[in-house]
PDB file of C-alpha atoms in Angstrom:
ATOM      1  CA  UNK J   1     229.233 229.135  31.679  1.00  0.00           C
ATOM      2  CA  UNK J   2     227.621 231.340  29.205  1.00  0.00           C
ATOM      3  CA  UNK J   3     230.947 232.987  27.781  1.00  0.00           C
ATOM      4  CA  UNK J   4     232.736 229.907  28.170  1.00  0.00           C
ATOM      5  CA  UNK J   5     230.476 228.014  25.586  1.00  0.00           C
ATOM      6  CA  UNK J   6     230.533 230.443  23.183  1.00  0.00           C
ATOM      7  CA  UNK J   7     233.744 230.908  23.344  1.00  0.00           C
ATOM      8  CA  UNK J   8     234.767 226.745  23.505  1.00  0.00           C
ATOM      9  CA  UNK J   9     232.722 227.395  19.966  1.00  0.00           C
ATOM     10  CA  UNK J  10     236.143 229.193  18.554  1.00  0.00           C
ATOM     11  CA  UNK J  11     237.874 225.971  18.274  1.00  0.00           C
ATOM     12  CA  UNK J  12     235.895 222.436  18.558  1.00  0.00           C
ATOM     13  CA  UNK J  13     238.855 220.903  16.697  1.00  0.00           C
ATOM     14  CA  UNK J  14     241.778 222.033  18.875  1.00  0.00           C
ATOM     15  CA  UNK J  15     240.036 221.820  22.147  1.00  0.00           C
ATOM     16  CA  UNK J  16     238.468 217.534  20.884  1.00  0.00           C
ATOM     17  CA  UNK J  17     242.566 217.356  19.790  1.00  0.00           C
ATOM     18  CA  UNK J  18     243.745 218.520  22.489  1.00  0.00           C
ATOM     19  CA  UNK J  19     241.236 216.177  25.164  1.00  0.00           C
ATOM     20  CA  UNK J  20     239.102 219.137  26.461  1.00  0.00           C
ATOM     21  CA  UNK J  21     236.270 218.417  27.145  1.00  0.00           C
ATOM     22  CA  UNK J  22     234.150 221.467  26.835  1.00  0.00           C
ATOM     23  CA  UNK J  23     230.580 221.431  26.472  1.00  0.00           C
ATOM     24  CA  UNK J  24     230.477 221.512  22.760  1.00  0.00           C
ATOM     25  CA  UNK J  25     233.461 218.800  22.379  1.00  0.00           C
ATOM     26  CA  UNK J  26     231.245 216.699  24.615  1.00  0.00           C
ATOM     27  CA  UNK J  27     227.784 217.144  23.383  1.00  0.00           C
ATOM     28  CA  UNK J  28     228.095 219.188  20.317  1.00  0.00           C
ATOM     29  CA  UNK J  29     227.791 222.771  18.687  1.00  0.00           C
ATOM     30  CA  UNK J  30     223.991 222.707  18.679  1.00  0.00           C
ATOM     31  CA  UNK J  31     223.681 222.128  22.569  1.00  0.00           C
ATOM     32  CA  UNK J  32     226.436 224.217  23.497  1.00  0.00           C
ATOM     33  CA  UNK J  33     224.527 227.422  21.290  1.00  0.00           C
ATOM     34  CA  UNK J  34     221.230 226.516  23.032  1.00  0.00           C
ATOM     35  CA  UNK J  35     222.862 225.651  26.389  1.00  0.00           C
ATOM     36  CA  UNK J  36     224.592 229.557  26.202  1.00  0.00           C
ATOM     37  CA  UNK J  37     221.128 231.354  24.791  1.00  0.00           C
ATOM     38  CA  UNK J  38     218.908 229.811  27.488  1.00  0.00           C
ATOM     39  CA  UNK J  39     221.307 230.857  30.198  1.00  0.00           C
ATOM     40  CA  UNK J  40     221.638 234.393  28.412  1.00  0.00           C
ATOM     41  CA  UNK J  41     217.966 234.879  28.124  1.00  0.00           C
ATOM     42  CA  UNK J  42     217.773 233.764  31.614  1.00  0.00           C
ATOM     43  CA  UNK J  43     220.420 236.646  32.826  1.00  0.00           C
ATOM     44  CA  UNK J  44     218.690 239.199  30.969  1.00  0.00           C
ATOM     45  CA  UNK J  45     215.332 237.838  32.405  1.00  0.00           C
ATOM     46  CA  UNK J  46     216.709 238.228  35.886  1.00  0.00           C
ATOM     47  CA  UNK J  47     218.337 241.757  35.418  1.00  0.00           C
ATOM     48  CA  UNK J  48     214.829 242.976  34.005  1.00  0.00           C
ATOM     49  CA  UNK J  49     212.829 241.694  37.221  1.00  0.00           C
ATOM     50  CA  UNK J  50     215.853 242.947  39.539  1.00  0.00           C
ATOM     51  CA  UNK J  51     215.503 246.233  37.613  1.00  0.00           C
ATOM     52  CA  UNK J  52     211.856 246.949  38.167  1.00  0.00           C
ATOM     53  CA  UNK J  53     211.838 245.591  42.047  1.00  0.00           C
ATOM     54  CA  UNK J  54     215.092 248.166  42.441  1.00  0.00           C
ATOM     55  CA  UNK J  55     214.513 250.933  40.278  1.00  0.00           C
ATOM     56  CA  UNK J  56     210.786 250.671  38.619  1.00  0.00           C
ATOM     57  CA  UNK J  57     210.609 252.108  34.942  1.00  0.00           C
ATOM     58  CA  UNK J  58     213.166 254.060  34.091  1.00  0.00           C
ATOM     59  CA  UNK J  59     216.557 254.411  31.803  1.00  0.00           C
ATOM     60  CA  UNK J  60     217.318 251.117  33.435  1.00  0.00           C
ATOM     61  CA  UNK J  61     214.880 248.946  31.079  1.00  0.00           C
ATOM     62  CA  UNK J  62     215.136 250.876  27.930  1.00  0.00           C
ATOM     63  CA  UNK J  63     219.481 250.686  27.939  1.00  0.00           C
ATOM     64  CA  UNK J  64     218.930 247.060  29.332  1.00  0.00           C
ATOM     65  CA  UNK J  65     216.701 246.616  26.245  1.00  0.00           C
ATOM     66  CA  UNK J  66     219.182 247.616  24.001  1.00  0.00           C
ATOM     67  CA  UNK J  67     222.170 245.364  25.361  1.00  0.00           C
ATOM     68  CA  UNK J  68     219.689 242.558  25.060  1.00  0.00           C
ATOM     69  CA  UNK J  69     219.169 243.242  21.114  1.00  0.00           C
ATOM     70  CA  UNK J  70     223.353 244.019  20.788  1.00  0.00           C
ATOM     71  CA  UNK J  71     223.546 240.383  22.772  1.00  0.00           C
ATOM     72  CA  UNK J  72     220.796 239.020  20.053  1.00  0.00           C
ATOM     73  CA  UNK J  73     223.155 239.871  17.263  1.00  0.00           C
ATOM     74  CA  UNK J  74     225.310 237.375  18.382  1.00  0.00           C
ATOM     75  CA  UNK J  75     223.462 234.619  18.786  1.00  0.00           C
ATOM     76  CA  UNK J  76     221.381 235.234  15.315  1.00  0.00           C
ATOM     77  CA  UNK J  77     224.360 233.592  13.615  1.00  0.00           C
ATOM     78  CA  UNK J  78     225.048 230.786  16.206  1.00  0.00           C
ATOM     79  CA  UNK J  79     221.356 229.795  16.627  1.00  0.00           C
ATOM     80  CA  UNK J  80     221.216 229.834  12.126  1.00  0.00           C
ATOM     81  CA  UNK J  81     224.531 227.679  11.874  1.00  0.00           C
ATOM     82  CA  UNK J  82     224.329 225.735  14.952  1.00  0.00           C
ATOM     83  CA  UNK J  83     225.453 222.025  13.864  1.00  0.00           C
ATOM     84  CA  UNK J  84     228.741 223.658  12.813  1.00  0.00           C
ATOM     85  CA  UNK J  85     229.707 227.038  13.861  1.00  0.00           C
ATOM     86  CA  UNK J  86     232.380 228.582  11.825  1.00  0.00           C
ATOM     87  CA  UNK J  87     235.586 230.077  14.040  1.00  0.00           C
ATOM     88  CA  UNK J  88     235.043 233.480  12.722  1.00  0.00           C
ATOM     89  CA  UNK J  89     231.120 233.771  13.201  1.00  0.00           C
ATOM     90  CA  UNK J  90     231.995 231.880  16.856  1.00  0.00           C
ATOM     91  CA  UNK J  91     235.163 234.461  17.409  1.00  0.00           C
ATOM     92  CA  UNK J  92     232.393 237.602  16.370  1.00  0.00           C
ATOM     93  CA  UNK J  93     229.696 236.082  18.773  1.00  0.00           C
ATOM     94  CA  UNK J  94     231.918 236.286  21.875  1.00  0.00           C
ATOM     95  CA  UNK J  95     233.327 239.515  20.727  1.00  0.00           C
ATOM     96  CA  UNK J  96     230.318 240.887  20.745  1.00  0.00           C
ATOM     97  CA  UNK J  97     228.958 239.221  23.772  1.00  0.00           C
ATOM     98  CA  UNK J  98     232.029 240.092  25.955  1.00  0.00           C
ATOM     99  CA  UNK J  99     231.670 244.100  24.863  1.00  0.00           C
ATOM    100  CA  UNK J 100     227.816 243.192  25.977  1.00  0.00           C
ATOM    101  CA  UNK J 101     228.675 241.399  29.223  1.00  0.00           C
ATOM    102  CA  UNK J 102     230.853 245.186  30.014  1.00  0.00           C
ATOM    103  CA  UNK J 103     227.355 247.394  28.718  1.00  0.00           C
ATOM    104  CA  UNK J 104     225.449 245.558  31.435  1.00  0.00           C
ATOM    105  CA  UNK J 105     227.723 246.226  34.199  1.00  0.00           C
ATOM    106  CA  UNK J 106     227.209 249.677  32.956  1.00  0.00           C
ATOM    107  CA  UNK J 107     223.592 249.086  33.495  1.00  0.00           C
ATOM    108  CA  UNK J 108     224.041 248.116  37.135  1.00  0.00           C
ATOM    109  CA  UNK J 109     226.153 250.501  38.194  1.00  0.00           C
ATOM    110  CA  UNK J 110     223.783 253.175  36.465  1.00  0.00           C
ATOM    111  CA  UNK J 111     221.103 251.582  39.548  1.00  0.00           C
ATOM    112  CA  UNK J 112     223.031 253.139  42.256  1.00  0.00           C
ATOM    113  CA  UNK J 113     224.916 255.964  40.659  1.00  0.00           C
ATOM    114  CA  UNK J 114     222.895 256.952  37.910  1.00  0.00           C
ATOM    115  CA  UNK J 115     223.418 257.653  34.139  1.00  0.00           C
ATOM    116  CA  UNK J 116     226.110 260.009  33.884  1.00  0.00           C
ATOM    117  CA  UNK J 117     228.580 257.929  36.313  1.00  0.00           C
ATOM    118  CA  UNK J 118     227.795 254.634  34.352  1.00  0.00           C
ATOM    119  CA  UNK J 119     228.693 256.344  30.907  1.00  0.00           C
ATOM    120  CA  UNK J 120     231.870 258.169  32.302  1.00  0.00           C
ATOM    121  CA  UNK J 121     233.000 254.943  33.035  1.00  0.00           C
ATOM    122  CA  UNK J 122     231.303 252.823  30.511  1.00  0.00           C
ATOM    123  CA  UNK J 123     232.683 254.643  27.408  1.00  0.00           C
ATOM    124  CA  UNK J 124     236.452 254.128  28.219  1.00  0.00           C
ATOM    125  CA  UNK J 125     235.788 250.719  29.033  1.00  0.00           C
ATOM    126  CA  UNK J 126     234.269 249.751  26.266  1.00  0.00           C
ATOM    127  CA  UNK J 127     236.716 251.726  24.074  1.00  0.00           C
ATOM    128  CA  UNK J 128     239.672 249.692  25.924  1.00  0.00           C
ATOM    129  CA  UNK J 129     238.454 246.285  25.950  1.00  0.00           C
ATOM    130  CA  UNK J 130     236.949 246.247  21.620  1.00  0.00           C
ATOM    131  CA  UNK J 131     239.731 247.752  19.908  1.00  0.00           C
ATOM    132  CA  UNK J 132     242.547 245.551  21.731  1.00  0.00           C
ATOM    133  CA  UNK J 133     240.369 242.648  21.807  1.00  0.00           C
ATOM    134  CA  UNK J 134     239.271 242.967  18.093  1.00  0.00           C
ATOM    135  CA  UNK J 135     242.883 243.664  16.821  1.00  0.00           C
ATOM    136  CA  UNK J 136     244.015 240.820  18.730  1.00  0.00           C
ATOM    137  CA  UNK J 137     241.627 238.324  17.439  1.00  0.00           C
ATOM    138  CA  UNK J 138     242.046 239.537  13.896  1.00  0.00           C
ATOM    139  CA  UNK J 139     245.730 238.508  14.519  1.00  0.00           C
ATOM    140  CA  UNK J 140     245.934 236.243  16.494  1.00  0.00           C
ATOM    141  CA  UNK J 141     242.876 233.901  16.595  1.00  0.00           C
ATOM    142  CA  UNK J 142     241.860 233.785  13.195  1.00  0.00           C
ATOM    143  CA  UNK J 143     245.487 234.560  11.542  1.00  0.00           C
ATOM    144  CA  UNK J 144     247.875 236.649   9.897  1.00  0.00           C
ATOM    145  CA  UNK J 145     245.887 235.831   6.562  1.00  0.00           C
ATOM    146  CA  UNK J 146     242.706 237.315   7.881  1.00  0.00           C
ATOM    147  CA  UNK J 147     244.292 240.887   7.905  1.00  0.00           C
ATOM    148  CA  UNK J 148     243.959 242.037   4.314  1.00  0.00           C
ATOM    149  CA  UNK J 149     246.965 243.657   2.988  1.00  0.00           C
ATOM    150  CA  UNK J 150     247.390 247.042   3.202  1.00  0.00           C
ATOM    151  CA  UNK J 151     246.071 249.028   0.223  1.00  0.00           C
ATOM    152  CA  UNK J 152     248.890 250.700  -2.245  1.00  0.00           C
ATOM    153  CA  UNK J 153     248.878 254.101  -3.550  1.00  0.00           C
ATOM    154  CA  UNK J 154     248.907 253.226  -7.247  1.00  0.00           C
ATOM    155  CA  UNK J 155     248.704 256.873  -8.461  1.00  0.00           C
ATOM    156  CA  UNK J 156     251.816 257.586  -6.922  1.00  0.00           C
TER     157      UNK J 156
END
């Protein structure tokens, strides 16, 4: 629920046109933000308590801290224009949150196999699922006329 309302955020227009009826179509951008931070707070809530009943203090809370703030980022924007969310600040929200969502299954599988494991396979993930994802929404989502031209050599 979390990822799908940020990301019903994208387009409120085509999804109303279109007779979906996703949360923020239905009950607006402001509920759909708050609906998706309270359930996000929640989830890191519950991954902090899971982490110190499984693991105590360790690397766990600190890395979990820091996906929390990287998750924060994205709903700064949201939470500030909430009564109408732009597509590109909703399109950079779930961005962000879905490269988030991929850092805490890092976290988790960092509880049983440690650091090093969760990394080795953390880092490619990551590196595979931004740079598509980001070219693709640059493109596709928000538009061939969001790409800036490329630059000329004029001393040539």
């Amino acid at each position: 629920m979390l990822f799908r309302s940020v990301g019903a955020l994208r387009d409120v227009a085509g999804d109303r046109a279109g007779e979906c009826h996703t949360l923020p179509v239905r009950h607006g951008t402001s509920v759909a933000v708050w609906t998706a931070l309270t359930l996000y707070v929640g989830a890191i809530g519950a991954l902090l308590i899971a982490g110190l009943e499984t693991v105590g203090w360790s690397g766990y809370q600190p890395a979990l801290a820091v996906v929390a703030l990287v998750g924060t980022t994205a709903f700064v924007p949201l939470v500030r224009q909430r009564h109408h969310v732009p597509a590109p600040v909703a399109l950079h929200a779930h961005e962000v949150l879905v490269v988030e969502r991929i850092a805490l299954a890092g976290i988790a599988v960092s509880v049983g196999f440690g650091m090093r494991v969760a990394a080795a396979l953390l880092v490619p993930m990551l590196v595979l699922t931004w740079w598509p994802q980001r070219r693709m929404r640059r493109f596709y989502e928000l538009g061939a006329a969001a790409i800036p031209p490329p630059e000329r050599n004029t001393h040539a």
